[in-house]
JSON list of C-alpha atoms in Angstrom, two decimals:
[
{"chain": "D", "resi": 1, "resn": "MET", "atom": "CA", "xyz": [52.10, 70.67, -13.36]},
{"chain": "D", "resi": 2, "resn": "GLY", "atom": "CA", "xyz": [49.30, 73.14, -13.60]},
{"chain": "D", "resi": 3, "resn": "ASP", "atom": "CA", "xyz": [47.63, 75.18, -16.27]},
{"chain": "D", "resi": 4, "resn": "ARG", "atom": "CA", "xyz": [49.54, 78.42, -15.84]},
{"chain": "D", "resi": 5, "resn": "LEU", "atom": "CA", "xyz": [50.00, 80.78, -18.75]},
{"chain": "D", "resi": 6, "resn": "VAL", "atom": "CA", "xyz": [53.55, 80.33, -20.02]},
{"chain": "D", "resi": 7, "resn": "CYS", "atom": "CA", "xyz": [53.62, 82.46, -23.17]},
{"chain": "D", "resi": 8, "resn": "ILE", "atom": "CA", "xyz": [51.77, 85.72, -22.65]},
{"chain": "D", "resi": 9, "resn": "CYS", "atom": "CA", "xyz": [52.39, 86.96, -26.21]},
{"chain": "D", "resi": 10, "resn": "ASN", "atom": "CA", "xyz": [50.65, 83.99, -27.80]},
{"chain": "D", "resi": 11, "resn": "MET", "atom": "CA", "xyz": [48.44, 82.94, -24.86]},
{"chain": "D", "resi": 12, "resn": "VAL", "atom": "CA", "xyz": [49.95, 79.44, -24.56]},
{"chain": "D", "resi": 13, "resn": "SER", "atom": "CA", "xyz": [49.38, 77.54, -21.34]},
{"chain": "D", "resi": 14, "resn": "GLU", "atom": "CA", "xyz": [51.49, 74.88, -19.69]},
{"chain": "D", "resi": 15, "resn": "LYS", "atom": "CA", "xyz": [48.70, 72.41, -20.45]},
{"chain": "D", "resi": 16, "resn": "GLU", "atom": "CA", "xyz": [49.06, 73.13, -24.20]},
{"chain": "D", "resi": 17, "resn": "ILE", "atom": "CA", "xyz": [52.82, 72.61, -24.03]},
{"chain": "D", "resi": 18, "resn": "ILE", "atom": "CA", "xyz": [52.37, 69.29, -22.24]},
{"chain": "D", "resi": 19, "resn": "ALA", "atom": "CA", "xyz": [49.81, 68.24, -24.84]},
{"chain": "D", "resi": 20, "resn": "ALA", "atom": "CA", "xyz": [52.39, 68.94, -27.56]},
{"chain": "D", "resi": 21, "resn": "LEU", "atom": "CA", "xyz": [54.95, 66.87, -25.64]},
{"chain": "D", "resi": 22, "resn": "LYS", "atom": "CA", "xyz": [52.48, 63.99, -25.40]},
{"chain": "D", "resi": 23, "resn": "LYS", "atom": "CA", "xyz": [52.03, 64.19, -29.18]},
{"chain": "D", "resi": 24, "resn": "GLY", "atom": "CA", "xyz": [55.76, 63.78, -29.72]},
{"chain": "D", "resi": 25, "resn": "ALA", "atom": "CA", "xyz": [57.40, 67.20, -29.38]},
{"chain": "D", "resi": 26, "resn": "THR", "atom": "CA", "xyz": [60.90, 66.83, -27.95]},
{"chain": "D", "resi": 27, "resn": "SER", "atom": "CA", "xyz": [62.46, 70.29, -28.14]},
{"chain": "D", "resi": 28, "resn": "ALA", "atom": "CA", "xyz": [61.68, 73.97, -27.72]},
{"chain": "D", "resi": 29, "resn": "GLU", "atom": "CA", "xyz": [61.61, 74.24, -31.50]},
{"chain": "D", "resi": 30, "resn": "ASP", "atom": "CA", "xyz": [58.96, 71.52, -31.67]},
{"chain": "D", "resi": 31, "resn": "ILE", "atom": "CA", "xyz": [56.93, 73.34, -29.02]},
{"chain": "D", "resi": 32, "resn": "GLN", "atom": "CA", "xyz": [57.26, 76.61, -30.94]},
{"chain": "D", "resi": 33, "resn": "TYR", "atom": "CA", "xyz": [55.99, 74.93, -34.10]},
{"chain": "D", "resi": 34, "resn": "ALA", "atom": "CA", "xyz": [53.11, 73.17, -32.33]},
{"chain": "D", "resi": 35, "resn": "THR", "atom": "CA", "xyz": [51.94, 76.01, -30.06]},
{"chain": "D", "resi": 36, "resn": "ARG", "atom": "CA", "xyz": [53.67, 79.26, -31.14]},
{"chain": "D", "resi": 37, "resn": "ALA", "atom": "CA", "xyz": [55.02, 79.63, -27.57]},
{"chain": "D", "resi": 38, "resn": "GLY", "atom": "CA", "xyz": [58.26, 81.60, -27.65]},
{"chain": "D", "resi": 39, "resn": "THR", "atom": "CA", "xyz": [57.89, 82.79, -31.22]},
{"chain": "D", "resi": 40, "resn": "SER", "atom": "CA", "xyz": [57.28, 86.45, -30.40]},
{"chain": "D", "resi": 41, "resn": "CYS", "atom": "CA", "xyz": [59.48, 87.97, -27.69]},
{"chain": "D", "resi": 42, "resn": "GLY", "atom": "CA", "xyz": [61.12, 84.72, -26.53]},
{"chain": "D", "resi": 43, "resn": "LYS", "atom": "CA", "xyz": [61.02, 85.53, -22.81]},
{"chain": "D", "resi": 44, "resn": "CYS", "atom": "CA", "xyz": [59.19, 82.28, -22.07]},
{"chain": "D", "resi": 45, "resn": "LEU", "atom": "CA", "xyz": [61.70, 79.96, -23.76]},
{"chain": "D", "resi": 46, "resn": "MET", "atom": "CA", "xyz": [63.54, 79.25, -20.52]},
{"chain": "D", "resi": 47, "resn": "THR", "atom": "CA", "xyz": [60.24, 78.19, -18.94]},
{"chain": "D", "resi": 48, "resn": "VAL", "atom": "CA", "xyz": [59.41, 76.06, -22.00]},
{"chain": "D", "resi": 49, "resn": "ASP", "atom": "CA", "xyz": [62.79, 74.35, -21.62]},
{"chain": "D", "resi": 50, "resn": "GLN", "atom": "CA", "xyz": [62.09, 73.71, -17.92]},
{"chain": "D", "resi": 51, "resn": "ILE", "atom": "CA", "xyz": [58.71, 72.16, -18.72]},
{"chain": "D", "resi": 52, "resn": "ILE", "atom": "CA", "xyz": [60.31, 69.90, -21.33]},
{"chain": "D", "resi": 53, "resn": "GLU", "atom": "CA", "xyz": [63.04, 68.88, -18.87]},
{"chain": "D", "resi": 54, "resn": "GLU", "atom": "CA", "xyz": [60.55, 68.12, -16.09]},
{"chain": "D", "resi": 55, "resn": "TYR", "atom": "CA", "xyz": [58.32, 66.18, -18.49]},
{"chain": "D", "resi": 56, "resn": "GLU", "atom": "CA", "xyz": [61.21, 64.07, -19.74]},
{"chain": "D", "resi": 57, "resn": "LEU", "atom": "CA", "xyz": [62.47, 63.45, -16.20]},
{"chain": "D", "resi": 58, "resn": "ASN", "atom": "CA", "xyz": [59.04, 62.26, -15.08]},
{"chain": "D", "resi": 59, "resn": "ALA", "atom": "CA", "xyz": [58.78, 60.03, -18.15]},
{"chain": "D", "resi": 60, "resn": "ALA", "atom": "CA", "xyz": [62.19, 58.50, -17.41]},
{"chain": "D", "resi": 61, "resn": "ILE", "atom": "CA", "xyz": [61.24, 57.78, -13.81]},
{"chain": "D", "resi": 62, "resn": "ASP", "atom": "CA", "xyz": [57.82, 56.34, -14.66]},
{"chain": "D", "resi": 63, "resn": "PRO", "atom": "CA", "xyz": [57.03, 55.88, -18.37]},
{"chain": "D", "resi": 64, "resn": "GLN", "atom": "CA", "xyz": [53.34, 55.27, -17.64]},
{"chain": "D", "resi": 65, "resn": "ARG", "atom": "CA", "xyz": [53.11, 58.60, -15.81]},
{"chain": "D", "resi": 66, "resn": "LYS", "atom": "CA", "xyz": [54.11, 60.36, -19.04]},
{"chain": "D", "resi": 67, "resn": "LEU", "atom": "CA", "xyz": [50.62, 59.69, -20.29]},
{"chain": "D", "resi": 68, "resn": "ASP", "atom": "CA", "xyz": [48.97, 60.92, -17.09]},
{"chain": "D", "resi": 69, "resn": "LEU", "atom": "CA", "xyz": [50.63, 64.35, -16.79]}
]
């Protein structure tokens, strides 16, 4: 996972989304609240969902890695 810009409207990076996940966000709605990603045009919501899915998958495979992402 890199630091690509995910939400152009609100200038939210993948790193910021992952930080919100590490703080306990578990859904796109949580990410929207924490970062504002997807709250303008919504085009990035599919990418936000993919990041959440990948994060949760990695955490399920190796719970310690969840903290390292």
